Amino acid sequence: MTERQLKEFDTTQSTTEETPETTISEPDQCPECHGSLRTDETRGETTCTDCGLVVSEDNIDHGPEWRSFSDTENQSRVGAPTTQLMHDKGLSTVIGWQNRDAGGQSLSSRQRKRMSRLRTWDERARTKDSRDRNLKQALGEIERMGSALGLPKQVEETASVLYRRCLDEDLLRGRSIEGVATAALYAAARQCGYPRTLDEFATVCRVEQMEVSRTYRYLADELNLEMRPANPKDYLPRFASDLELPENVVQRARELLDAGKAQNLYSGRNPVGMAAAALYAAGKLEGVEITQNRVSGVVDVSTVTIRNRYQELVEAAGIELDLQ
DNA sequence: ATGGTTTTTACTGCGTC
DNA sequence: GACGCGGTAAAAACCAT
């Protein structure tokens, strides 16, 4: 059987492995349900994305110490955070645009002129060559699209890293900045477990969907990105909230997807369709008012596909369903 | 280019509100 | 009659070779 490889779904295999999260701590599987784990740095907790089990808490924060010592010594031990989202990682100087000195006094006209010249030179120094200007624009796009699609900062950072690699490996020749930036963000979103469909990207980016998918494929190949098919479960929370479905339906959908996966239903199928069908089936089982049409509209998959997947899922989970 | 697979489109009939 | 739902055939999209 030949299998589709791109669009949302490069399904080269239907294994039982979970999609690895990017934030991996020591254990990589939930001891209870073998679901994937996610580490919340700020709370210091590692939790299972499936059953919500807290695997470990009070992780030691090896990060920088942010506390300032305003009482005794007026120093903090760290500088500004670096970020991949600025083309120079936030390490360059920044000269404010207000013509005021550090005390808030406005400057004399002579000093104003001086500052203006400094700003000019500072700007030149910061974006000193075309590479930097390129990066600057791309990162701006990544940030814009990321927030338009509600992607966490972590994804934007990952995309930025990918884009830098593209620049380093000279992959931009003949491609638009926008296209590569979009492809990088698309790949990053998937890698981080927050997949968005190509359709969704098409609504926020300024290039053709075709170009994005082509560029993405190119990047994945050239940068040796090991892209697994998107996990249908990753779509559930977002679609469920768009459809205003309660948590018990989502939970049910997860179970259905597990059953489907166990029966090798994923192979070659659009993960978006799987998620849509699972939600529809789960809604029906939980007695929630829901139509194929509405799911189809929100998820952007045809009702036919929902029907087909839905029947397969029900069959895969047949035993439990008969009890209902 | 071609062939195999999945998804979509368009159309159908049936039952219900 | 409008709608939800299930089914089908043909077209389109997609990937692999």
Tab-separated table of C-alpha atoms (C1' of nucleotides) in Angstrom:
chain	number	residue	atom	x	y	z
A	1	MET	CA	0.000	0.000	0.000
A	2	THR	CA	1.356	3.362	-0.818
A	3	GLU	CA	0.718	6.029	1.694
A	4	ARG	CA	0.388	9.740	1.549
A	5	GLN	CA	3.217	11.605	2.921
A	6	LEU	CA	2.447	15.232	3.122
A	7	LYS	CA	-0.280	17.726	3.549
A	8	GLU	CA	-0.928	17.558	7.280
A	9	PHE	CA	-0.041	13.977	7.341
A	10	ASP	CA	3.153	12.361	6.343
A	11	THR	CA	2.049	8.953	7.319
A	12	THR	CA	4.950	6.750	6.541
A	13	GLN	CA	4.083	4.339	9.242
A	14	SER	CA	1.472	3.674	11.823
A	15	THR	CA	3.517	2.778	14.799
A	16	THR	CA	2.447	2.589	18.373
A	17	GLU	CA	4.969	5.187	19.423
A	18	GLU	CA	3.781	8.478	20.774
A	19	THR	CA	4.812	11.731	19.236
A	20	PRO	CA	7.713	12.925	21.324
A	21	GLU	CA	7.291	16.284	22.997
A	22	THR	CA	10.031	18.803	22.666
A	23	THR	CA	10.258	19.390	26.370
A	24	ILE	CA	11.462	16.041	27.487
A	25	SER	CA	12.463	15.305	31.017
A	26	GLU	CA	13.804	12.021	32.326
A	27	PRO	CA	10.795	9.716	31.804
A	28	ASP	CA	9.313	10.117	28.356
A	29	GLN	CA	6.126	8.161	28.850
A	30	CYS	CA	3.340	8.322	31.345
A	31	PRO	CA	3.661	5.318	33.666
A	32	GLU	CA	-0.121	5.060	33.817
A	33	CYS	CA	-1.327	5.338	30.249
A	34	HIS	CA	1.929	5.620	28.298
A	35	GLY	CA	0.804	8.966	26.983
A	36	SER	CA	3.250	11.735	26.180
A	37	LEU	CA	4.525	14.068	28.844
A	38	ARG	CA	4.766	17.811	28.955
A	39	THR	CA	6.927	19.794	31.310
A	40	ASP	CA	5.687	23.066	32.648
A	41	GLU	CA	8.802	25.018	33.514
A	42	THR	CA	7.149	27.712	35.546
A	43	ARG	CA	5.279	25.352	37.781
A	44	GLY	CA	8.052	22.790	37.793
A	45	GLU	CA	5.695	19.975	36.964
A	46	THR	CA	5.813	17.182	34.444
A	47	THR	CA	2.353	16.031	33.501
A	48	CYS	CA	0.823	13.536	31.121
A	49	THR	CA	-0.991	15.182	28.229
A	50	ASP	CA	-3.465	12.352	28.095
A	51	CYS	CA	-4.588	11.496	31.589
A	52	GLY	CA	-3.232	14.552	33.381
A	53	LEU	CA	-1.165	12.522	35.831
A	54	VAL	CA	1.534	14.593	37.449
A	55	VAL	CA	4.633	12.519	36.943
A	56	SER	CA	7.023	14.702	38.849
A	57	GLU	CA	6.843	18.045	40.536
A	58	ASP	CA	9.211	20.492	42.132
A	59	ASN	CA	11.749	20.037	39.395
A	60	ILE	CA	14.935	21.880	40.078
A	61	ASP	CA	15.162	25.041	38.033
A	62	HIS	CA	18.599	25.209	36.523
A	63	GLY	CA	17.772	28.475	34.865
A	64	PRO	CA	19.143	31.860	35.734
A	65	GLU	CA	18.267	33.537	38.980
A	66	TRP	CA	15.902	36.371	38.292
A	67	ARG	CA	15.587	37.681	41.797
A	68	SER	CA	16.972	41.159	42.172
A	69	PHE	CA	18.747	42.290	45.270
A	70	SER	CA	17.205	45.681	45.612
A	71	ASP	CA	17.443	45.790	49.389
A	72	THR	CA	21.065	45.033	49.943
A	73	GLU	CA	22.953	45.080	46.708
A	74	ASN	CA	21.352	46.765	43.813
A	75	GLN	CA	22.211	44.059	41.318
A	76	SER	CA	20.667	41.097	39.704
A	77	ARG	CA	22.805	38.209	38.622
A	78	VAL	CA	21.539	37.989	35.097
A	79	GLY	CA	21.247	40.145	32.040
A	80	ALA	CA	18.302	40.411	29.726
A	81	PRO	CA	17.055	37.072	28.439
A	82	THR	CA	18.226	36.070	25.010
A	83	THR	CA	15.605	35.106	22.530
A	84	GLN	CA	15.669	33.490	19.128
A	85	LEU	CA	12.901	35.819	18.123
A	86	MET	CA	15.164	38.807	17.636
A	87	HIS	CA	17.495	38.620	14.751
A	88	ASP	CA	20.455	39.323	17.021
A	89	LYS	CA	18.962	37.330	19.870
A	90	GLY	CA	18.344	40.521	21.790
A	91	LEU	CA	21.991	41.081	22.496
A	92	SER	CA	22.555	44.338	20.677
A	93	THR	CA	22.220	47.831	22.032
A	94	VAL	CA	18.920	49.580	21.914
A	95	ILE	CA	18.696	53.341	21.747
A	96	GLY	CA	15.357	54.693	22.726
A	97	TRP	CA	13.425	56.967	20.417
A	98	GLN	CA	12.432	59.472	23.023
A	99	ASN	CA	14.720	62.427	23.141
A	100	ARG	CA	15.190	62.222	26.845
A	101	ASP	CA	18.114	61.392	29.033
A	102	ALA	CA	18.211	58.752	31.698
A	103	GLY	CA	16.630	61.110	34.187
A	104	GLY	CA	13.732	61.854	31.903
A	105	GLN	CA	14.915	65.355	31.007
A	106	SER	CA	14.549	66.345	27.412
A	107	LEU	CA	17.718	66.872	25.481
A	108	SER	CA	19.168	69.999	24.029
A	109	SER	CA	18.893	70.357	20.296
A	110	ARG	CA	22.594	69.726	19.949
A	111	GLN	CA	22.301	66.500	21.864
A	112	ARG	CA	19.195	65.564	19.931
A	113	LYS	CA	21.121	65.765	16.693
A	114	ARG	CA	23.850	63.697	18.205
A	115	MET	CA	21.426	61.013	19.315
A	116	SER	CA	19.809	60.970	15.923
A	117	ARG	CA	23.174	60.278	14.313
A	118	LEU	CA	23.850	57.590	16.878
A	119	ARG	CA	20.552	55.958	16.152
A	120	THR	CA	21.324	55.903	12.483
A	121	TRP	CA	24.656	54.232	13.057
A	122	ASP	CA	23.225	51.902	15.632
A	123	GLU	CA	20.602	50.783	13.169
A	124	ARG	CA	23.233	50.216	10.519
A	125	ALA	CA	25.320	48.221	12.941
A	126	ARG	CA	22.433	46.098	13.984
A	127	THR	CA	21.219	45.162	10.546
A	128	LYS	CA	24.583	45.302	8.993
A	129	ASP	CA	24.073	42.985	6.136
A	130	SER	CA	21.303	41.528	4.079
A	131	ARG	CA	21.275	38.366	6.089
A	132	ASP	CA	20.272	40.271	9.163
A	133	ARG	CA	17.639	42.250	7.343
A	134	ASN	CA	16.298	39.031	5.950
A	135	LEU	CA	16.163	37.455	9.380
A	136	LYS	CA	14.527	40.491	10.820
A	137	GLN	CA	11.704	40.359	8.351
A	138	ALA	CA	11.261	36.610	8.654
A	139	LEU	CA	11.156	36.695	12.418
A	140	GLY	CA	8.601	39.449	12.251
A	141	GLU	CA	6.446	37.269	10.049
A	142	ILE	CA	6.883	34.269	12.283
A	143	GLU	CA	5.823	36.286	15.270
A	144	ARG	CA	2.839	37.747	13.464
A	145	MET	CA	1.554	34.422	12.197
A	146	GLY	CA	2.312	32.705	15.469
A	147	SER	CA	0.157	35.064	17.431
A	148	ALA	CA	-2.522	35.053	14.760
A	149	LEU	CA	-2.766	31.298	15.123
A	150	GLY	CA	-2.479	31.382	18.883
A	151	LEU	CA	0.736	29.401	18.986
A	152	PRO	CA	2.823	29.452	22.152
A	153	LYS	CA	6.094	31.362	22.169
A	154	GLN	CA	8.013	28.139	22.322
A	155	VAL	CA	6.805	27.307	18.827
A	156	GLU	CA	7.897	30.660	17.485
A	157	GLU	CA	11.303	30.140	19.034
A	158	THR	CA	11.599	26.740	17.409
A	159	ALA	CA	10.563	28.198	14.085
A	160	SER	CA	13.188	30.892	14.462
A	161	VAL	CA	15.859	28.304	15.007
A	162	LEU	CA	14.714	26.455	11.906
A	163	TYR	CA	14.778	29.635	9.893
A	164	ARG	CA	18.307	30.382	11.029
A	165	ARG	CA	19.348	26.936	9.905
A	166	CYS	CA	17.819	27.649	6.530
A	167	LEU	CA	19.893	30.770	6.253
A	168	ASP	CA	23.016	28.964	7.365
A	169	GLU	CA	22.530	26.235	4.823
A	170	ASP	CA	21.661	28.660	2.094
A	171	LEU	CA	18.241	27.216	1.431
A	172	LEU	CA	16.541	30.500	0.657
A	173	ARG	CA	17.822	30.920	-2.841
A	174	GLY	CA	14.855	31.285	-5.099
A	175	ARG	CA	12.340	31.097	-2.294
A	176	SER	CA	10.417	33.853	-0.650
A	177	ILE	CA	11.190	34.862	2.886
A	178	GLU	CA	7.546	34.670	3.698
A	179	GLY	CA	7.232	31.172	2.302
A	180	VAL	CA	10.199	29.812	4.195
A	181	ALA	CA	9.129	31.556	7.375
A	182	THR	CA	5.683	30.026	7.088
A	183	ALA	CA	7.069	26.585	6.384
A	184	ALA	CA	9.401	26.873	9.356
A	185	LEU	CA	6.539	27.845	11.627
A	186	TYR	CA	4.389	25.047	10.281
A	187	ALA	CA	7.124	22.526	10.958
A	188	ALA	CA	7.820	23.982	14.388
A	189	ALA	CA	4.158	23.814	15.358
A	190	ARG	CA	4.031	20.182	14.449
A	191	GLN	CA	7.263	19.351	16.171
A	192	CYS	CA	6.106	21.033	19.340
A	193	GLY	CA	2.828	19.179	19.378
A	194	TYR	CA	0.652	22.159	18.469
A	195	PRO	CA	-0.122	21.268	14.880
A	196	ARG	CA	-2.081	23.673	12.719
A	197	THR	CA	-3.444	22.647	9.371
A	198	LEU	CA	-2.018	24.022	6.161
A	199	ASP	CA	-5.418	25.562	5.564
A	200	GLU	CA	-5.109	27.551	8.728
A	201	PHE	CA	-1.721	28.798	7.660
A	202	ALA	CA	-3.140	29.770	4.323
A	203	THR	CA	-5.491	32.154	6.072
A	204	VAL	CA	-2.736	34.052	7.851
A	205	CYS	CA	0.201	33.958	5.502
A	206	ARG	CA	0.703	36.005	2.406
A	207	VAL	CA	1.761	33.243	0.067
A	208	GLU	CA	0.007	30.417	-1.660
A	209	GLN	CA	-0.696	27.267	0.274
A	210	MET	CA	1.011	25.289	-2.453
A	211	GLU	CA	4.210	27.196	-1.957
A	212	VAL	CA	4.103	26.612	1.775
A	213	SER	CA	3.664	22.896	1.418
A	214	ARG	CA	6.346	22.686	-1.230
A	215	THR	CA	8.765	24.711	0.852
A	216	TYR	CA	7.949	22.742	3.945
A	217	ARG	CA	8.708	19.503	2.178
A	218	TYR	CA	11.972	20.946	0.981
A	219	LEU	CA	12.941	22.096	4.466
A	220	ALA	CA	11.997	18.815	6.081
A	221	ASP	CA	14.184	17.066	3.575
A	222	GLU	CA	17.163	19.407	3.594
A	223	LEU	CA	17.275	19.938	7.345
A	224	ASN	CA	16.623	16.280	8.026
A	225	LEU	CA	13.668	17.097	10.196
A	226	GLU	CA	12.218	13.911	11.481
A	227	MET	CA	8.608	14.726	11.068
A	228	ARG	CA	6.108	12.231	12.277
A	229	PRO	CA	2.521	12.402	11.213
A	230	ALA	CA	0.659	14.842	13.379
A	231	ASN	CA	-1.040	13.184	16.295
A	232	PRO	CA	-4.809	13.537	15.962
A	233	LYS	CA	-5.053	13.974	19.712
A	234	ASP	CA	-3.129	17.215	19.457
A	235	TYR	CA	-6.002	18.693	17.502
A	236	LEU	CA	-8.687	17.727	19.971
A	237	PRO	CA	-8.528	20.554	22.517
A	238	ARG	CA	-8.611	23.280	19.919
A	239	PHE	CA	-11.387	21.791	17.794
A	240	ALA	CA	-13.361	20.928	20.904
A	241	SER	CA	-13.256	24.485	22.118
A	242	ASP	CA	-14.209	25.783	18.691
A	243	LEU	CA	-17.168	23.442	18.792
A	244	GLU	CA	-17.850	24.229	22.437
A	245	LEU	CA	-17.702	20.611	23.456
A	246	PRO	CA	-17.350	19.719	27.136
A	247	GLU	CA	-14.340	17.950	28.567
A	248	ASN	CA	-16.010	14.576	28.902
A	249	VAL	CA	-16.489	14.497	25.129
A	250	VAL	CA	-12.821	15.277	24.587
A	251	GLN	CA	-11.859	12.533	26.960
A	252	ARG	CA	-14.127	10.134	25.116
A	253	ALA	CA	-12.642	11.177	21.811
A	254	ARG	CA	-9.195	10.417	23.152
A	255	GLU	CA	-10.309	6.919	24.073
A	256	LEU	CA	-11.736	6.401	20.621
A	257	LEU	CA	-8.513	7.557	19.046
A	258	ASP	CA	-6.559	5.169	21.237
A	259	ALA	CA	-8.750	2.332	20.079
A	260	GLY	CA	-8.338	3.477	16.488
A	261	LYS	CA	-4.616	3.644	16.824
A	262	ALA	CA	-4.510	0.179	18.300
A	263	GLN	CA	-6.282	-1.061	15.174
A	264	ASN	CA	-3.865	0.690	12.860
A	265	LEU	CA	-6.484	3.058	11.554
A	266	TYR	CA	-4.100	5.992	11.401
A	267	SER	CA	-2.037	4.790	8.505
A	268	GLY	CA	-2.413	6.968	5.473
A	269	ARG	CA	-5.293	8.914	6.907
A	270	ASN	CA	-5.583	12.582	7.493
A	271	PRO	CA	-5.080	13.109	11.259
A	272	VAL	CA	-7.452	16.067	11.080
A	273	GLY	CA	-10.152	13.758	9.783
A	274	MET	CA	-9.448	11.303	12.575
A	275	ALA	CA	-9.774	14.029	15.178
A	276	ALA	CA	-12.981	15.319	13.621
A	277	ALA	CA	-14.554	11.881	13.506
A	278	ALA	CA	-13.477	11.109	17.055
A	279	LEU	CA	-15.106	14.282	18.323
A	280	TYR	CA	-18.259	13.602	16.402
A	281	ALA	CA	-18.476	10.034	17.657
A	282	ALA	CA	-17.644	11.070	21.193
A	283	GLY	CA	-20.315	13.741	21.129
A	284	LYS	CA	-22.852	11.218	20.033
A	285	LEU	CA	-21.824	8.758	22.710
A	286	GLU	CA	-21.923	11.378	25.414
A	287	GLY	CA	-25.286	12.579	24.274
A	288	VAL	CA	-24.070	15.999	23.194
A	289	GLU	CA	-25.891	17.753	20.397
A	290	ILE	CA	-23.535	17.756	17.439
A	291	THR	CA	-23.821	17.356	13.682
A	292	GLN	CA	-21.393	16.197	11.064
A	293	ASN	CA	-22.019	19.419	9.260
A	294	ARG	CA	-20.911	21.596	12.140
A	295	VAL	CA	-17.781	19.547	12.727
A	296	SER	CA	-17.046	19.655	9.055
A	297	GLY	CA	-17.345	23.430	9.010
A	298	VAL	CA	-15.052	23.996	11.959
A	299	VAL	CA	-12.477	21.342	11.213
A	300	ASP	CA	-12.516	21.791	7.461
A	301	VAL	CA	-12.925	18.173	6.516
A	302	SER	CA	-15.768	16.887	4.410
A	303	THR	CA	-18.712	15.154	5.998
A	304	VAL	CA	-17.972	12.117	3.907
A	305	THR	CA	-14.572	11.751	5.475
A	306	ILE	CA	-16.019	12.250	8.930
A	307	ARG	CA	-18.531	9.536	8.208
A	308	ASN	CA	-15.926	7.109	6.996
A	309	ARG	CA	-13.520	7.670	9.862
A	310	TYR	CA	-16.343	7.721	12.341
A	311	GLN	CA	-17.565	4.324	11.274
A	312	GLU	CA	-14.087	2.892	11.430
A	313	LEU	CA	-13.551	4.299	14.886
A	314	VAL	CA	-16.831	2.940	16.139
A	315	GLU	CA	-15.964	-0.429	14.733
A	316	ALA	CA	-12.522	-0.349	16.271
A	317	ALA	CA	-14.024	0.468	19.647
A	318	GLY	CA	-16.998	-1.739	18.941
A	319	ILE	CA	-16.987	-3.705	22.139
A	320	GLU	CA	-17.387	-0.755	24.434
A	321	LEU	CA	-19.954	0.872	22.213
A	322	ASP	CA	-22.287	-2.089	22.259
A	323	LEU	CA	-22.579	-1.673	25.972
A	324	GLN	CA	-24.020	1.790	25.614
B	1	DA	C1'	4.132	10.423	-16.721
B	2	DT	C1'	1.753	6.765	-14.327
B	3	DG	C1'	-0.549	4.271	-10.897
B	4	DG	C1'	-2.450	3.655	-6.409
B	5	DT	C1'	-4.573	5.742	-2.503
B	6	DT	C1'	-7.367	9.082	-0.029
B	7	DT	C1'	-10.406	13.041	0.017
B	8	DT	C1'	-13.808	15.881	-2.012
B	9	DT	C1'	-17.694	16.937	-4.813
B	10	DA	C1'	-22.133	16.071	-6.299
B	11	DC	C1'	-26.069	13.539	-6.136
B	12	DT	C1'	-29.176	10.241	-4.091
B	13	DG	C1'	-32.824	8.345	-0.847
B	14	DC	C1'	-34.666	8.051	3.744
B	15	DG	C1'	-36.356	9.619	8.113
B	16	DT	C1'	-37.541	13.456	11.271
B	17	DC	C1'	-38.845	17.974	12.910
C	1	DG	C1'	-39.618	21.827	2.921
C	2	DA	C1'	-35.311	21.910	5.551
C	3	DC	C1'	-32.212	19.295	7.801
C	4	DG	C1'	-29.335	15.364	9.350
C	5	DC	C1'	-27.477	11.290	7.847
C	6	DG	C1'	-25.807	7.413	5.072
C	7	DG	C1'	-24.414	5.727	0.687
C	8	DT	C1'	-22.274	5.932	-4.097
C	9	DA	C1'	-19.630	7.314	-8.271
C	10	DA	C1'	-16.680	10.269	-10.383
C	11	DA	C1'	-13.310	13.914	-9.941
C	12	DA	C1'	-9.508	15.899	-7.699
C	13	DA	C1'	-5.507	15.817	-4.830
C	14	DC	C1'	-1.728	13.618	-3.340
C	15	DC	C1'	2.426	10.617	-2.961
C	16	DA	C1'	5.520	6.991	-4.891
C	17	DT	C1'	7.681	4.950	-8.552
